[in-house]
Coordinates of C-alpha atoms in Angstrom, one line a residue:
M1 CA 174.8 -53.4 178.0
S2 CA 172.0 -55.9 177.6
K3 CA 172.1 -59.3 179.4
P4 CA 173.4 -62.2 177.2
V5 CA 170.8 -64.5 175.9
L6 CA 171.5 -68.3 175.6
Y7 CA 169.2 -70.4 173.4
S8 CA 169.5 -73.9 174.9
Y9 CA 168.0 -77.3 175.2
F10 CA 168.4 -78.8 178.7
R11 CA 169.9 -82.1 177.5
S12 CA 172.0 -80.8 174.5
S13 CA 175.6 -81.6 175.3
S14 CA 176.7 -78.6 173.2
A15 CA 174.5 -76.2 175.1
W16 CA 175.5 -77.8 178.4
R17 CA 179.2 -77.0 177.7
V18 CA 178.3 -73.3 177.2
R19 CA 176.2 -73.2 180.4
I20 CA 179.2 -74.6 182.4
A21 CA 181.5 -71.9 180.9
L22 CA 179.0 -69.1 181.6
A23 CA 178.6 -70.3 185.2
Y24 CA 182.3 -70.8 185.8
K25 CA 182.9 -67.2 184.6
G26 CA 180.1 -65.8 186.6
I27 CA 178.2 -64.5 183.6
D28 CA 174.5 -63.8 184.2
Y29 CA 172.3 -64.6 181.2
E30 CA 168.8 -65.1 180.0
Y31 CA 167.9 -68.7 179.2
R32 CA 165.6 -69.3 176.2
P33 CA 164.7 -72.9 175.7
V34 CA 164.6 -74.4 172.2
H35 CA 162.9 -77.9 172.3
L36 CA 164.6 -80.2 169.8
V37 CA 161.6 -82.5 169.5
K38 CA 158.4 -80.5 170.3
D39 CA 156.6 -79.0 167.3
G40 CA 158.8 -80.9 164.9
G41 CA 161.9 -79.4 166.5
Q42 CA 161.7 -75.8 167.5
Q43 CA 165.2 -75.4 166.1
N44 CA 163.7 -75.7 162.6
M45 CA 161.4 -72.8 163.0
E46 CA 162.1 -69.9 160.6
E47 CA 162.6 -67.3 163.4
Y48 CA 165.2 -69.5 165.1
M49 CA 167.0 -70.4 161.9
I50 CA 167.6 -66.7 161.3
L51 CA 169.8 -66.8 164.4
N52 CA 171.3 -70.2 163.7
P53 CA 171.1 -71.3 160.1
M54 CA 172.4 -74.8 161.1
A55 CA 169.2 -75.3 163.2
Q56 CA 171.2 -76.3 166.2
V57 CA 171.7 -75.2 169.8
P58 CA 173.4 -73.4 171.4
T59 CA 173.1 -69.9 170.2
L60 CA 174.5 -67.1 172.4
I61 CA 173.7 -63.4 171.9
I62 CA 176.4 -61.4 173.7
D63 CA 178.2 -58.1 173.2
G64 CA 175.8 -57.2 170.4
I65 CA 176.8 -60.3 168.3
T66 CA 175.3 -63.7 167.7
L67 CA 177.5 -66.7 168.2
T68 CA 177.0 -70.3 167.4
Q69 CA 178.9 -73.6 167.8
S70 CA 179.9 -74.3 171.4
V71 CA 183.7 -74.5 171.3
P72 CA 184.1 -71.1 169.4
I73 CA 181.5 -69.6 171.9
I74 CA 183.6 -70.8 174.8
E75 CA 186.8 -69.6 173.3
Y76 CA 185.2 -66.2 172.7
L77 CA 184.1 -66.0 176.4
D78 CA 187.7 -67.0 177.4
E79 CA 189.2 -64.2 175.2
T80 CA 186.7 -61.5 176.3
R81 CA 186.2 -62.5 180.0
P82 CA 189.7 -63.5 181.3
Q83 CA 188.5 -64.5 184.8
N84 CA 188.6 -68.2 185.4
K85 CA 190.5 -69.1 182.2
L86 CA 189.5 -72.3 180.4
L87 CA 192.5 -72.3 178.1
P88 CA 196.0 -72.4 179.6
E89 CA 198.5 -69.7 178.8
D90 CA 201.2 -72.2 178.0
P91 CA 200.9 -73.1 174.2
A92 CA 201.7 -76.8 174.7
Q93 CA 199.2 -77.2 177.5
R94 CA 196.6 -75.2 175.4
A95 CA 197.2 -77.6 172.5
K96 CA 196.6 -80.6 174.7
V97 CA 193.4 -79.1 176.0
R98 CA 192.1 -78.3 172.5
A99 CA 193.1 -81.8 171.3
I100 CA 191.0 -83.5 174.1
A101 CA 188.1 -81.1 173.5
E102 CA 188.2 -81.9 169.8
M103 CA 188.3 -85.6 170.4
I104 CA 185.0 -85.2 172.3
N105 CA 183.5 -82.6 170.1
S106 CA 184.1 -84.5 166.8
G107 CA 184.5 -88.1 168.0
I108 CA 181.6 -88.5 170.5
Q109 CA 179.2 -85.6 170.6
P110 CA 177.9 -85.9 167.0
L111 CA 177.0 -89.6 167.7
Q112 CA 175.1 -88.8 170.8
N113 CA 172.7 -86.3 169.4
L114 CA 169.1 -86.9 168.4
R115 CA 169.8 -87.4 164.7
V116 CA 171.8 -90.6 165.2
L117 CA 170.3 -92.2 168.3
N118 CA 170.1 -96.0 168.0
K119 CA 172.6 -96.1 165.1
L120 CA 175.5 -98.0 166.6
L121 CA 175.7 -95.4 169.4
I122 CA 177.3 -97.5 172.1
L123 CA 180.0 -98.7 169.8
Y124 CA 180.9 -95.2 168.6
T125 CA 180.8 -93.8 172.1
Y126 CA 182.9 -96.6 173.5
L127 CA 185.8 -96.3 171.1
P128 CA 186.4 -92.5 171.4
L129 CA 186.1 -92.8 175.2
L130 CA 188.8 -95.5 175.1
A131 CA 191.1 -93.1 173.2
I132 CA 190.4 -90.3 175.6
E133 CA 191.1 -92.6 178.6
K134 CA 194.5 -93.3 177.1
V135 CA 195.3 -89.6 176.6
L136 CA 194.1 -88.7 180.1
Q137 CA 196.4 -91.3 181.6
H138 CA 199.2 -89.0 180.5
T139 CA 197.6 -85.5 181.0
A140 CA 195.2 -85.7 183.9
G141 CA 195.6 -84.3 187.4
R142 CA 192.4 -83.4 189.2
F143 CA 191.0 -82.6 185.7
C144 CA 191.7 -83.5 182.1
V145 CA 194.9 -81.5 181.9
G146 CA 196.5 -80.9 185.3
D147 CA 194.6 -79.4 188.1
Q148 CA 192.8 -76.5 186.4
L149 CA 189.4 -76.7 184.8
T150 CA 189.7 -76.2 181.0
L151 CA 187.8 -76.4 177.8
A152 CA 188.5 -80.2 177.7
D153 CA 186.6 -80.7 181.0
V154 CA 183.7 -78.5 179.8
C155 CA 183.4 -80.7 176.7
L156 CA 183.7 -84.0 178.7
I157 CA 181.0 -83.5 181.3
P158 CA 177.9 -83.8 179.0
Q159 CA 179.4 -86.8 177.2
I160 CA 179.8 -88.7 180.5
Y161 CA 176.1 -88.2 181.0
G162 CA 175.4 -89.5 177.5
A163 CA 177.6 -92.5 178.0
N164 CA 175.8 -93.4 181.2
R165 CA 172.4 -92.7 179.5
F166 CA 173.2 -95.3 176.9
K167 CA 174.6 -97.8 179.4
V168 CA 178.3 -97.7 178.4
D169 CA 180.3 -99.7 180.9
M170 CA 182.3 -96.8 182.5
S171 CA 184.3 -99.2 184.7
E172 CA 186.7 -99.5 181.8
F173 CA 187.6 -95.8 182.0
P174 CA 188.9 -95.2 185.5
T175 CA 190.8 -92.0 184.7
I176 CA 187.8 -90.4 183.0
C177 CA 185.6 -91.5 186.0
K178 CA 188.1 -90.0 188.5
V179 CA 188.1 -86.7 186.6
N180 CA 184.3 -86.7 186.4
E181 CA 184.1 -87.2 190.2
E182 CA 186.1 -84.0 190.7
L183 CA 184.1 -82.1 188.1
E184 CA 180.8 -83.0 189.8
K185 CA 182.0 -81.2 192.9
M186 CA 182.3 -77.8 191.1
D187 CA 179.6 -75.2 191.6
A188 CA 179.7 -74.2 187.9
V189 CA 179.1 -77.8 186.9
K190 CA 176.2 -78.1 189.3
A191 CA 174.7 -74.8 188.0
A192 CA 174.8 -76.0 184.4
D193 CA 173.3 -79.4 185.1
A194 CA 170.7 -80.4 182.5
F195 CA 168.2 -81.5 185.0
I196 CA 167.8 -78.1 186.8
Q197 CA 167.3 -76.1 183.6
P198 CA 164.0 -74.2 183.1
D199 CA 163.0 -76.4 180.1
C200 CA 163.8 -79.7 181.9
P201 CA 160.5 -81.7 182.2
E202 CA 159.2 -82.0 185.7
E203 CA 159.4 -85.7 185.8
L204 CA 163.2 -85.6 185.0
R205 CA 164.0 -82.6 187.3
K206 CA 166.3 -83.0 190.2
K207 CA 164.7 -82.4 193.5

């Protein structure tokens, strides 16, 4: 079976999530960068849009199929690679994880992408983070829901970077910050870091 191929942009939060999931599950893959600015946005090139008609990253080719949209990709990986589960077996816990993931996926991430930068970004990042903070005060252990890494954590990590990038005052979100500190210790999270990816510009690369 051929090695999975991930089309990614180093700073894309959606692609970042999938990199974390792949690393956490120990799945080796080929990284193919898609620069979202260069050449008018390489995601808009015809050959890429054949793979992903939405002209977005990530796109994952695995098991002979082409997958798009980060959350369904991660759920597919969880269903087909049961090691290091990202969704709890318990239905109630699974629903909590999905709810937090969707709060991030729908409430923050679309407002931190390149299409809407500088359009009330801080305001629309702050308010969803405030809601997530209140939820995590009831669900968090080491991570978003208890002490096991889940889909909710995978979605959260890139948005924390985005909040810091746009100078959101994170001192107002102590539970989120505590969870993020635990996440940053994990090997899978370190392996997926935007600033060690092949397409990260040298001037931004972590040494």
